[in-house]
Amino acid sequence: MAAQSAPKVVLKSTTKMSLNERFTNMLKNKQPTPVNIRASMQQQQQLASARNRRLAQQMENRPSVQAALKLKQVKSGPSGNRFPEEKWSTRASLRNQCCC
């Protein structure tokens, strides 16, 4: 029996770019290393922190916010505690009520 040879399959090139060019382009467009990513994230955080500080400063300078802060200080008193004497007298009275 004579050996039949398989017909050759010829694929037409679908791109005009060689493998060497393709891999060269891949190397050029390589993702940044983790160190670069970490450094860029730190820069972004610093920038965001600076923006947040600036925004907080702007908020503090708004008249409506200043008025609200003054109201809060008036209600809570200079120490920041709303009812300092009541807090301690309640604890003392609870201690005295204990029948132990």
mmCIF file with all atom_site columns, N, CA and C in Angstrom, residues 17-88:
data_model
loop_
_atom_site.group_PDB
_atom_site.id
_atom_site.type_symbol
_atom_site.label_atom_id
_atom_site.label_alt_id
_atom_site.label_comp_id
_atom_site.label_asym_id
_atom_site.label_entity_id
_atom_site.label_seq_id
_atom_site.pdbx_PDB_ins_code
_atom_site.Cartn_x
_atom_site.Cartn_y
_atom_site.Cartn_z
_atom_site.occupancy
_atom_site.B_iso_or_equiv
_atom_site.pdbx_formal_charge
_atom_site.auth_seq_id
_atom_site.auth_comp_id
_atom_site.auth_asym_id
_atom_site.auth_atom_id
_atom_site.pdbx_PDB_model_num
ATOM 1   N N  . MET A 1 17 ? 2.359   42.164 11.059 1.00 0.00 ? 17 MET A N  1
ATOM 2   C CA . MET A 1 17 ? 3.354   42.343 12.100 1.00 0.00 ? 17 MET A CA 1
ATOM 3   C C  . MET A 1 17 ? 4.018   41.008 12.431 1.00 0.00 ? 17 MET A C  1
ATOM 4   N N  . SER A 1 18 ? 5.317   41.019 12.495 1.00 0.00 ? 18 SER A N  1
ATOM 5   C CA . SER A 1 18 ? 6.029   39.788 12.837 1.00 0.00 ? 18 SER A CA 1
ATOM 6   C C  . SER A 1 18 ? 5.959   39.542 14.344 1.00 0.00 ? 18 SER A C  1
ATOM 7   N N  . LEU A 1 19 ? 6.272   38.312 14.748 1.00 0.00 ? 19 LEU A N  1
ATOM 8   C CA . LEU A 1 19 ? 6.275   37.991 16.173 1.00 0.00 ? 19 LEU A CA 1
ATOM 9   C C  . LEU A 1 19 ? 7.289   38.841 16.928 1.00 0.00 ? 19 LEU A C  1
ATOM 10  N N  . ASN A 1 20 ? 8.430   39.078 16.323 1.00 0.00 ? 20 ASN A N  1
ATOM 11  C CA . ASN A 1 20 ? 9.450   39.893 16.973 1.00 0.00 ? 20 ASN A CA 1
ATOM 12  C C  . ASN A 1 20 ? 8.915   41.296 17.259 1.00 0.00 ? 20 ASN A C  1
ATOM 13  N N  . GLU A 1 21 ? 8.244   41.894 16.285 1.00 0.00 ? 21 GLU A N  1
ATOM 14  C CA . GLU A 1 21 ? 7.668   43.224 16.485 1.00 0.00 ? 21 GLU A CA 1
ATOM 15  C C  . GLU A 1 21 ? 6.581   43.191 17.566 1.00 0.00 ? 21 GLU A C  1
ATOM 16  N N  . ARG A 1 22 ? 5.764   42.152 17.536 1.00 0.00 ? 22 ARG A N  1
ATOM 17  C CA . ARG A 1 22 ? 4.681   42.032 18.504 1.00 0.00 ? 22 ARG A CA 1
ATOM 18  C C  . ARG A 1 22 ? 5.228   41.947 19.928 1.00 0.00 ? 22 ARG A C  1
ATOM 19  N N  . PHE A 1 23 ? 6.250   41.117 20.156 1.00 0.00 ? 23 PHE A N  1
ATOM 20  C CA . PHE A 1 23 ? 6.815   40.978 21.500 1.00 0.00 ? 23 PHE A CA 1
ATOM 21  C C  . PHE A 1 23 ? 7.606   42.225 21.913 1.00 0.00 ? 23 PHE A C  1
ATOM 22  N N  . THR A 1 24 ? 8.217   42.884 20.956 1.00 0.00 ? 24 THR A N  1
ATOM 23  C CA . THR A 1 24 ? 8.914   44.132 21.267 1.00 0.00 ? 24 THR A CA 1
ATOM 24  C C  . THR A 1 24 ? 7.924   45.179 21.754 1.00 0.00 ? 24 THR A C  1
ATOM 25  N N  . ASN A 1 25 ? 6.793   45.275 21.088 1.00 0.00 ? 25 ASN A N  1
ATOM 26  C CA . ASN A 1 25 ? 5.750   46.218 21.511 1.00 0.00 ? 25 ASN A CA 1
ATOM 27  C C  . ASN A 1 25 ? 5.194   45.851 22.885 1.00 0.00 ? 25 ASN A C  1
ATOM 28  N N  . MET A 1 26 ? 5.050   44.562 23.152 1.00 0.00 ? 26 MET A N  1
ATOM 29  C CA . MET A 1 26 ? 4.563   44.137 24.461 1.00 0.00 ? 26 MET A CA 1
ATOM 30  C C  . MET A 1 26 ? 5.529   44.560 25.561 1.00 0.00 ? 26 MET A C  1
ATOM 31  N N  . LEU A 1 27 ? 6.824   44.424 25.307 1.00 0.00 ? 27 LEU A N  1
ATOM 32  C CA . LEU A 1 27 ? 7.818   44.822 26.301 1.00 0.00 ? 27 LEU A CA 1
ATOM 33  C C  . LEU A 1 27 ? 7.808   46.330 26.522 1.00 0.00 ? 27 LEU A C  1
ATOM 34  N N  . LYS A 1 28 ? 7.600   47.084 25.468 1.00 0.00 ? 28 LYS A N  1
ATOM 35  C CA . LYS A 1 28 ? 7.551   48.537 25.602 1.00 0.00 ? 28 LYS A CA 1
ATOM 36  C C  . LYS A 1 28 ? 6.345   48.982 26.420 1.00 0.00 ? 28 LYS A C  1
ATOM 37  N N  . ASN A 1 29 ? 5.234   48.294 26.249 1.00 0.00 ? 29 ASN A N  1
ATOM 38  C CA . ASN A 1 29 ? 3.988   48.659 26.937 1.00 0.00 ? 29 ASN A CA 1
ATOM 39  C C  . ASN A 1 29 ? 3.784   47.866 28.225 1.00 0.00 ? 29 ASN A C  1
ATOM 40  N N  . LYS A 1 30 ? 4.852   47.359 28.785 1.00 0.00 ? 30 LYS A N  1
ATOM 41  C CA . LYS A 1 30 ? 4.767   46.531 29.988 1.00 0.00 ? 30 LYS A CA 1
ATOM 42  C C  . LYS A 1 30 ? 4.184   47.330 31.152 1.00 0.00 ? 30 LYS A C  1
ATOM 43  N N  . GLN A 1 31 ? 3.416   46.656 32.016 1.00 0.00 ? 31 GLN A N  1
ATOM 44  C CA . GLN A 1 31 ? 2.823   47.282 33.198 1.00 0.00 ? 31 GLN A CA 1
ATOM 45  C C  . GLN A 1 31 ? 3.927   47.715 34.153 1.00 0.00 ? 31 GLN A C  1
ATOM 46  N N  . PRO A 1 32 ? 3.687   48.797 34.912 1.00 0.00 ? 32 PRO A N  1
ATOM 47  C CA . PRO A 1 32 ? 4.702   49.239 35.874 1.00 0.00 ? 32 PRO A CA 1
ATOM 48  C C  . PRO A 1 32 ? 4.906   48.206 36.975 1.00 0.00 ? 32 PRO A C  1
ATOM 49  N N  . THR A 1 33 ? 6.083   48.205 37.533 1.00 0.00 ? 33 THR A N  1
ATOM 50  C CA . THR A 1 33 ? 6.405   47.262 38.592 1.00 0.00 ? 33 THR A CA 1
ATOM 51  C C  . THR A 1 33 ? 5.667   47.642 39.863 1.00 0.00 ? 33 THR A C  1
ATOM 52  N N  . PRO A 1 34 ? 5.506   46.705 40.807 1.00 0.00 ? 34 PRO A N  1
ATOM 53  C CA . PRO A 1 34 ? 4.785   47.011 42.057 1.00 0.00 ? 34 PRO A CA 1
ATOM 54  C C  . PRO A 1 34 ? 5.389   48.181 42.828 1.00 0.00 ? 34 PRO A C  1
ATOM 55  N N  . VAL A 1 35 ? 6.692   48.371 42.754 1.00 0.00 ? 35 VAL A N  1
ATOM 56  C CA . VAL A 1 35 ? 7.320   49.489 43.459 1.00 0.00 ? 35 VAL A CA 1
ATOM 57  C C  . VAL A 1 35 ? 6.799   50.803 42.894 1.00 0.00 ? 35 VAL A C  1
ATOM 58  N N  . ASN A 1 36 ? 6.694   50.886 41.577 1.00 0.00 ? 36 ASN A N  1
ATOM 59  C CA . ASN A 1 36 ? 6.178   52.099 40.950 1.00 0.00 ? 36 ASN A CA 1
ATOM 60  C C  . ASN A 1 36 ? 4.708   52.319 41.302 1.00 0.00 ? 36 ASN A C  1
ATOM 61  N N  . ILE A 1 37 ? 3.956   51.252 41.368 1.00 0.00 ? 37 ILE A N  1
ATOM 62  C CA . ILE A 1 37 ? 2.538   51.354 41.725 1.00 0.00 ? 37 ILE A CA 1
ATOM 63  C C  . ILE A 1 37 ? 2.411   51.867 43.152 1.00 0.00 ? 37 ILE A C  1
ATOM 64  N N  . ARG A 1 38 ? 3.217   51.312 44.055 1.00 0.00 ? 38 ARG A N  1
ATOM 65  C CA . ARG A 1 38 ? 3.175   51.727 45.461 1.00 0.00 ? 38 ARG A CA 1
ATOM 66  C C  . ARG A 1 38 ? 3.547   53.204 45.592 1.00 0.00 ? 38 ARG A C  1
ATOM 67  N N  . ALA A 1 39 ? 4.570   53.637 44.871 1.00 0.00 ? 39 ALA A N  1
ATOM 68  C CA . ALA A 1 39 ? 4.992   55.033 44.929 1.00 0.00 ? 39 ALA A CA 1
ATOM 69  C C  . ALA A 1 39 ? 3.898   55.949 44.393 1.00 0.00 ? 39 ALA A C  1
ATOM 70  N N  . SER A 1 40 ? 3.265   55.542 43.311 1.00 0.00 ? 40 SER A N  1
ATOM 71  C CA . SER A 1 40 ? 2.212   56.390 42.748 1.00 0.00 ? 40 SER A CA 1
ATOM 72  C C  . SER A 1 40 ? 0.997   56.436 43.677 1.00 0.00 ? 40 SER A C  1
ATOM 73  N N  . MET A 1 41 ? 0.698   55.343 44.368 1.00 0.00 ? 41 MET A N  1
ATOM 74  C CA . MET A 1 41 ? -0.416  55.340 45.316 1.00 0.00 ? 41 MET A CA 1
ATOM 75  C C  . MET A 1 41 ? -0.121  56.280 46.487 1.00 0.00 ? 41 MET A C  1
ATOM 76  N N  . GLN A 1 42 ? 1.125   56.283 46.960 1.00 0.00 ? 42 GLN A N  1
ATOM 77  C CA . GLN A 1 42 ? 1.497   57.187 48.041 1.00 0.00 ? 42 GLN A CA 1
ATOM 78  C C  . GLN A 1 42 ? 1.370   58.637 47.600 1.00 0.00 ? 42 GLN A C  1
ATOM 79  N N  . GLN A 1 43 ? 1.768   58.921 46.379 1.00 0.00 ? 43 GLN A N  1
ATOM 80  C CA . GLN A 1 43 ? 1.631   60.284 45.863 1.00 0.00 ? 43 GLN A CA 1
ATOM 81  C C  . GLN A 1 43 ? 0.167   60.689 45.780 1.00 0.00 ? 43 GLN A C  1
ATOM 82  N N  . GLN A 1 44 ? -0.678  59.759 45.340 1.00 0.00 ? 44 GLN A N  1
ATOM 83  C CA . GLN A 1 44 ? -2.109  60.051 45.247 1.00 0.00 ? 44 GLN A CA 1
ATOM 84  C C  . GLN A 1 44 ? -2.704  60.296 46.617 1.00 0.00 ? 44 GLN A C  1
ATOM 85  N N  . GLN A 1 45 ? -2.285  59.507 47.622 1.00 0.00 ? 45 GLN A N  1
ATOM 86  C CA . GLN A 1 45 ? -2.793  59.691 48.982 1.00 0.00 ? 45 GLN A CA 1
ATOM 87  C C  . GLN A 1 45 ? -2.354  61.031 49.556 1.00 0.00 ? 45 GLN A C  1
ATOM 88  N N  . GLN A 1 46 ? -1.109  61.414 49.299 1.00 0.00 ? 46 GLN A N  1
ATOM 89  C CA . GLN A 1 46 ? -0.626  62.698 49.784 1.00 0.00 ? 46 GLN A CA 1
ATOM 90  C C  . GLN A 1 46 ? -1.400  63.842 49.140 1.00 0.00 ? 46 GLN A C  1
ATOM 91  N N  . LEU A 1 47 ? -1.657  63.713 47.853 1.00 0.00 ? 47 LEU A N  1
ATOM 92  C CA . LEU A 1 47 ? -2.417  64.731 47.146 1.00 0.00 ? 47 LEU A CA 1
ATOM 93  C C  . LEU A 1 47 ? -3.843  64.808 47.695 1.00 0.00 ? 47 LEU A C  1
ATOM 94  N N  . ALA A 1 48 ? -4.451  63.649 47.930 1.00 0.00 ? 48 ALA A N  1
ATOM 95  C CA . ALA A 1 48 ? -5.805  63.623 48.475 1.00 0.00 ? 48 ALA A CA 1
ATOM 96  C C  . ALA A 1 48 ? -5.829  64.212 49.880 1.00 0.00 ? 48 ALA A C  1
ATOM 97  N N  . SER A 1 49 ? -4.818  63.907 50.698 1.00 0.00 ? 49 SER A N  1
ATOM 98  C CA . SER A 1 49 ? -4.757  64.453 52.047 1.00 0.00 ? 49 SER A CA 1
ATOM 99  C C  . SER A 1 49 ? -4.644  65.973 52.014 1.00 0.00 ? 49 SER A C  1
ATOM 100 N N  . ALA A 1 50 ? -3.830  66.477 51.115 1.00 0.00 ? 50 ALA A N  1
ATOM 101 C CA . ALA A 1 50 ? -3.686  67.930 50.989 1.00 0.00 ? 50 ALA A CA 1
ATOM 102 C C  . ALA A 1 50 ? -5.013  68.566 50.567 1.00 0.00 ? 50 ALA A C  1
ATOM 103 N N  . ARG A 1 51 ? -5.695  67.912 49.657 1.00 0.00 ? 51 ARG A N  1
ATOM 104 C CA . ARG A 1 51 ? -6.999  68.435 49.213 1.00 0.00 ? 51 ARG A CA 1
ATOM 105 C C  . ARG A 1 51 ? -8.008  68.406 50.349 1.00 0.00 ? 51 ARG A C  1
ATOM 106 N N  . ASN A 1 52 ? -8.001  67.317 51.142 1.00 0.00 ? 52 ASN A N  1
ATOM 107 C CA . ASN A 1 52 ? -8.931  67.219 52.261 1.00 0.00 ? 52 ASN A CA 1
ATOM 108 C C  . ASN A 1 52 ? -8.643  68.280 53.317 1.00 0.00 ? 52 ASN A C  1
ATOM 109 N N  . ARG A 1 53 ? -7.350  68.534 53.595 1.00 0.00 ? 53 ARG A N  1
ATOM 110 C CA . ARG A 1 53 ? -6.996  69.582 54.563 1.00 0.00 ? 53 ARG A CA 1
ATOM 111 C C  . ARG A 1 53 ? -7.469  70.947 54.062 1.00 0.00 ? 53 ARG A C  1
ATOM 112 N N  . ARG A 1 54 ? -7.282  71.185 52.777 1.00 0.00 ? 54 ARG A N  1
ATOM 113 C CA . ARG A 1 54 ? -7.717  72.451 52.188 1.00 0.00 ? 54 ARG A CA 1
ATOM 114 C C  . ARG A 1 54 ? -9.232  72.590 52.292 1.00 0.00 ? 54 ARG A C  1
ATOM 115 N N  . LEU A 1 55 ? -9.961  71.513 52.020 1.00 0.00 ? 55 LEU A N  1
ATOM 116 C CA . LEU A 1 55 ? -11.417 71.540 52.107 1.00 0.00 ? 55 LEU A CA 1
ATOM 117 C C  . LEU A 1 55 ? -11.872 71.771 53.549 1.00 0.00 ? 55 LEU A C  1
ATOM 118 N N  . ALA A 1 56 ? -11.212 71.124 54.504 1.00 0.00 ? 56 ALA A N  1
ATOM 119 C CA . ALA A 1 56 ? -11.560 71.311 55.914 1.00 0.00 ? 56 ALA A CA 1
ATOM 120 C C  . ALA A 1 56 ? -11.329 72.763 56.329 1.00 0.00 ? 56 ALA A C  1
ATOM 121 N N  . GLN A 1 57 ? -10.242 73.355 55.859 1.00 0.00 ? 57 GLN A N  1
ATOM 122 C CA . GLN A 1 57 ? -9.959  74.751 56.172 1.00 0.00 ? 57 GLN A CA 1
ATOM 123 C C  . GLN A 1 57 ? -11.028 75.658 55.573 1.00 0.00 ? 57 GLN A C  1
ATOM 124 N N  . GLN A 1 58 ? -11.443 75.361 54.353 1.00 0.00 ? 58 GLN A N  1
ATOM 125 C CA . GLN A 1 58 ? -12.496 76.164 53.718 1.00 0.00 ? 58 GLN A CA 1
ATOM 126 C C  . GLN A 1 58 ? -13.807 76.035 54.490 1.00 0.00 ? 58 GLN A C  1
ATOM 127 N N  . MET A 1 59 ? -14.106 74.812 54.933 1.00 0.00 ? 59 MET A N  1
ATOM 128 C CA . MET A 1 59 ? -15.340 74.601 55.705 1.00 0.00 ? 59 MET A CA 1
ATOM 129 C C  . MET A 1 59 ? -15.301 75.375 57.015 1.00 0.00 ? 59 MET A C  1
ATOM 130 N N  . GLU A 1 60 ? -14.148 75.374 57.685 1.00 0.00 ? 60 GLU A N  1
ATOM 131 C CA . GLU A 1 60 ? -14.020 76.096 58.949 1.00 0.00 ? 60 GLU A CA 1
ATOM 132 C C  . GLU A 1 60 ? -14.263 77.585 58.762 1.00 0.00 ? 60 GLU A C  1
ATOM 133 N N  . ASN A 1 61 ? -13.887 78.118 57.628 1.00 0.00 ? 61 ASN A N  1
ATOM 134 C CA . ASN A 1 61 ? -14.013 79.548 57.386 1.00 0.00 ? 61 ASN A CA 1
ATOM 135 C C  . ASN A 1 61 ? -15.412 79.968 56.936 1.00 0.00 ? 61 ASN A C  1
ATOM 136 N N  . ARG A 1 62 ? -16.286 79.032 56.667 1.00 0.00 ? 62 ARG A N  1
ATOM 137 C CA . ARG A 1 62 ? -17.642 79.384 56.244 1.00 0.00 ? 62 ARG A CA 1
ATOM 138 C C  . ARG A 1 62 ? -18.419 79.936 57.436 1.00 0.00 ? 62 ARG A C  1
ATOM 139 N N  . PRO A 1 63 ? -19.148 81.005 57.229 1.00 0.00 ? 63 PRO A N  1
ATOM 140 C CA . PRO A 1 63 ? -19.907 81.600 58.339 1.00 0.00 ? 63 PRO A CA 1
ATOM 141 C C  . PRO A 1 63 ? -20.933 80.652 58.947 1.00 0.00 ? 63 PRO A C  1
ATOM 142 N N  . SER A 1 64 ? -21.591 79.853 58.133 1.00 0.00 ? 64 SER A N  1
ATOM 143 C CA . SER A 1 64 ? -22.613 78.940 58.663 1.00 0.00 ? 64 SER A CA 1
ATOM 144 C C  . SER A 1 64 ? -21.988 77.882 59.563 1.00 0.00 ? 64 SER A C  1
ATOM 145 N N  . VAL A 1 65 ? -20.813 77.402 59.190 1.00 0.00 ? 65 VAL A N  1
ATOM 146 C CA . VAL A 1 65 ? -20.133 76.398 60.005 1.00 0.00 ? 65 VAL A CA 1
ATOM 147 C C  . VAL A 1 65 ? -19.632 77.031 61.307 1.00 0.00 ? 65 VAL A C  1
ATOM 148 N N  . GLN A 1 66 ? -19.095 78.255 61.208 1.00 0.00 ? 66 GLN A N  1
ATOM 149 C CA . GLN A 1 66 ? -18.629 78.934 62.416 1.00 0.00 ? 66 GLN A CA 1
ATOM 150 C C  . GLN A 1 66 ? -19.779 79.175 63.380 1.00 0.00 ? 66 GLN A C  1
ATOM 151 N N  . ALA A 1 67 ? -20.945 79.541 62.854 1.00 0.00 ? 67 ALA A N  1
ATOM 152 C CA . ALA A 1 67 ? -22.110 79.757 63.707 1.00 0.00 ? 67 ALA A CA 1
ATOM 153 C C  . ALA A 1 67 ? -22.541 78.457 64.384 1.00 0.00 ? 67 ALA A C  1
ATOM 154 N N  . ALA A 1 68 ? -22.511 77.373 63.650 1.00 0.00 ? 68 ALA A N  1
ATOM 155 C CA . ALA A 1 68 ? -22.889 76.080 64.225 1.00 0.00 ? 68 ALA A CA 1
ATOM 156 C C  . ALA A 1 68 ? -21.905 75.657 65.307 1.00 0.00 ? 68 ALA A C  1
ATOM 157 N N  . LEU A 1 69 ? -20.613 75.903 65.079 1.00 0.00 ? 69 LEU A N  1
ATOM 158 C CA . LEU A 1 69 ? -19.614 75.559 66.093 1.00 0.00 ? 69 LEU A CA 1
ATOM 159 C C  . LEU A 1 69 ? -19.789 76.409 67.341 1.00 0.00 ? 69 LEU A C  1
ATOM 160 N N  . LYS A 1 70 ? -20.137 77.675 67.173 1.00 0.00 ? 70 LYS A N  1
ATOM 161 C CA . LYS A 1 70 ? -20.370 78.537 68.337 1.00 0.00 ? 70 LYS A CA 1
ATOM 162 C C  . LYS A 1 70 ? -21.581 78.060 69.119 1.00 0.00 ? 70 LYS A C  1
ATOM 163 N N  . LEU A 1 71 ? -22.631 77.639 68.415 1.00 0.00 ? 71 LEU A N  1
ATOM 164 C CA . LEU A 1 71 ? -23.818 77.104 69.090 1.00 0.00 ? 71 LEU A CA 1
ATOM 165 C C  . LEU A 1 71 ? -23.474 75.860 69.885 1.00 0.00 ? 71 LEU A C  1
ATOM 166 N N  . LYS A 1 72 ? -22.676 75.018 69.317 1.00 0.00 ? 72 LYS A N  1
ATOM 167 C CA . LYS A 1 72 ? -22.281 73.787 69.993 1.00 0.00 ? 72 LYS A CA 1
ATOM 168 C C  . LYS A 1 72 ? -21.484 74.108 71.252 1.00 0.00 ? 72 LYS A C  1
ATOM 169 N N  . GLN A 1 73 ? -20.586 75.095 71.171 1.00 0.00 ? 73 GLN A N  1
ATOM 170 C CA . GLN A 1 73 ? -19.790 75.475 72.332 1.00 0.00 ? 73 GLN A CA 1
ATOM 171 C C  . GLN A 1 73 ? -20.669 76.064 73.420 1.00 0.00 ? 73 GLN A C  1
ATOM 172 N N  . VAL A 1 74 ? -21.667 76.842 73.047 1.00 0.00 ? 74 VAL A N  1
ATOM 173 C CA . VAL A 1 74 ? -22.558 77.447 74.035 1.00 0.00 ? 74 VAL A CA 1
ATOM 174 C C  . VAL A 1 74 ? -23.360 76.360 74.739 1.00 0.00 ? 74 VAL A C  1
ATOM 175 N N  . LYS A 1 75 ? -23.866 75.379 73.992 1.00 0.00 ? 75 LYS A N  1
ATOM 176 C CA . LYS A 1 75 ? -24.666 74.309 74.580 1.00 0.00 ? 75 LYS A CA 1
ATOM 177 C C  . LYS A 1 75 ? -23.841 73.408 75.491 1.00 0.00 ? 75 LYS A C  1
ATOM 178 N N  . SER A 1 76 ? -22.618 73.092 75.078 1.00 0.00 ? 76 SER A N  1
ATOM 179 C CA . SER A 1 76 ? -21.827 72.124 75.837 1.00 0.00 ? 76 SER A CA 1
ATOM 180 C C  . SER A 1 76 ? -20.976 72.776 76.906 1.00 0.00 ? 76 SER A C  1
ATOM 181 N N  . GLY A 1 77 ? -20.808 74.055 76.873 1.00 0.00 ? 77 GLY A N  1
ATOM 182 C CA . GLY A 1 77 ? -19.975 74.722 77.867 1.00 0.00 ? 77 GLY A CA 1
ATOM 183 C C  . GLY A 1 77 ? -18.523 74.688 77.453 1.00 0.00 ? 77 GLY A C  1
ATOM 184 N N  . PRO A 1 78 ? -17.671 75.372 78.207 1.00 0.00 ? 78 PRO A N  1
ATOM 185 C CA . PRO A 1 78 ? -16.272 75.469 77.817 1.00 0.00 ? 78 PRO A CA 1
ATOM 186 C C  . PRO A 1 78 ? -15.523 74.147 77.912 1.00 0.00 ? 78 PRO A C  1
ATOM 187 N N  . SER A 1 79 ? -15.921 73.267 78.816 1.00 0.00 ? 79 SER A N  1
ATOM 188 C CA . SER A 1 79 ? -15.193 72.002 78.974 1.00 0.00 ? 79 SER A CA 1
ATOM 189 C C  . SER A 1 79 ? -15.606 70.969 77.946 1.00 0.00 ? 79 SER A C  1
ATOM 190 N N  . GLY A 1 80 ? -16.701 71.221 77.250 1.00 0.00 ? 80 GLY A N  1
ATOM 191 C CA . GLY A 1 80 ? -17.151 70.282 76.244 1.00 0.00 ? 80 GLY A CA 1
ATOM 192 C C  . GLY A 1 80 ? -18.129 69.253 76.791 1.00 0.00 ? 80 GLY A C  1
ATOM 193 N N  . ASN A 1 81 ? -18.328 69.214 78.103 1.00 0.00 ? 81 ASN A N  1
ATOM 194 C CA . ASN A 1 81 ? -19.259 68.276 78.719 1.00 0.00 ? 81 ASN A CA 1
ATOM 195 C C  . ASN A 1 81 ? -20.571 69.000 78.987 1.00 0.00 ? 81 ASN A C  1
ATOM 196 N N  . ARG A 1 82 ? -21.677 68.448 78.565 1.00 0.00 ? 82 ARG A N  1
ATOM 197 C CA . ARG A 1 82 ? -22.948 69.160 78.674 1.00 0.00 ? 82 ARG A CA 1
ATOM 198 C C  . ARG A 1 82 ? -23.410 69.315 80.118 1.00 0.00 ? 82 ARG A C  1
ATOM 199 N N  . PHE A 1 83 ? -23.357 68.253 80.889 1.00 0.00 ? 83 PHE A N  1
ATOM 200 C CA . PHE A 1 83 ? -23.862 68.288 82.261 1.00 0.00 ? 83 PHE A CA 1
ATOM 201 C C  . PHE A 1 83 ? -22.840 67.672 83.206 1.00 0.00 ? 83 PHE A C  1
ATOM 202 N N  . PRO A 1 84 ? -21.736 68.338 83.468 1.00 0.00 ? 84 PRO A N  1
ATOM 203 C CA . PRO A 1 84 ? -20.672 67.709 84.259 1.00 0.00 ? 84 PRO A CA 1
ATOM 204 C C  . PRO A 1 84 ? -21.088 67.404 85.688 1.00 0.00 ? 84 PRO A C  1
ATOM 205 N N  . GLU A 1 85 ? -21.834 68.309 86.335 1.00 0.00 ? 85 GLU A N  1
ATOM 206 C CA . GLU A 1 85 ? -22.196 68.059 87.733 1.00 0.00 ? 85 GLU A CA 1
ATOM 207 C C  . GLU A 1 85 ? -23.239 66.964 87.853 1.00 0.00 ? 85 GLU A C  1
ATOM 208 N N  . GLU A 1 86 ? -24.123 66.870 86.872 1.00 0.00 ? 86 GLU A N  1
ATOM 209 C CA . GLU A 1 86 ? -25.156 65.835 86.911 1.00 0.00 ? 86 GLU A CA 1
ATOM 210 C C  . GLU A 1 86 ? -24.541 64.451 86.754 1.00 0.00 ? 86 GLU A C  1
ATOM 211 N N  . LYS A 1 87 ? -23.555 64.354 85.911 1.00 0.00 ? 87 LYS A N  1
ATOM 212 C CA . LYS A 1 87 ? -22.893 63.072 85.676 1.00 0.00 ? 87 LYS A CA 1
ATOM 213 C C  . LYS A 1 87 ? -22.330 62.516 86.978 1.00 0.00 ? 87 LYS A C  1
ATOM 214 N N  . TRP A 1 88 ? -21.631 63.347 87.735 1.00 0.00 ? 88 TRP A N  1
ATOM 215 C CA . TRP A 1 88 ? -20.996 62.862 88.962 1.00 0.00 ? 88 TRP A CA 1
ATOM 216 C C  . TRP A 1 88 ? -22.015 62.664 90.074 1.00 0.00 ? 88 TRP A C  1
#
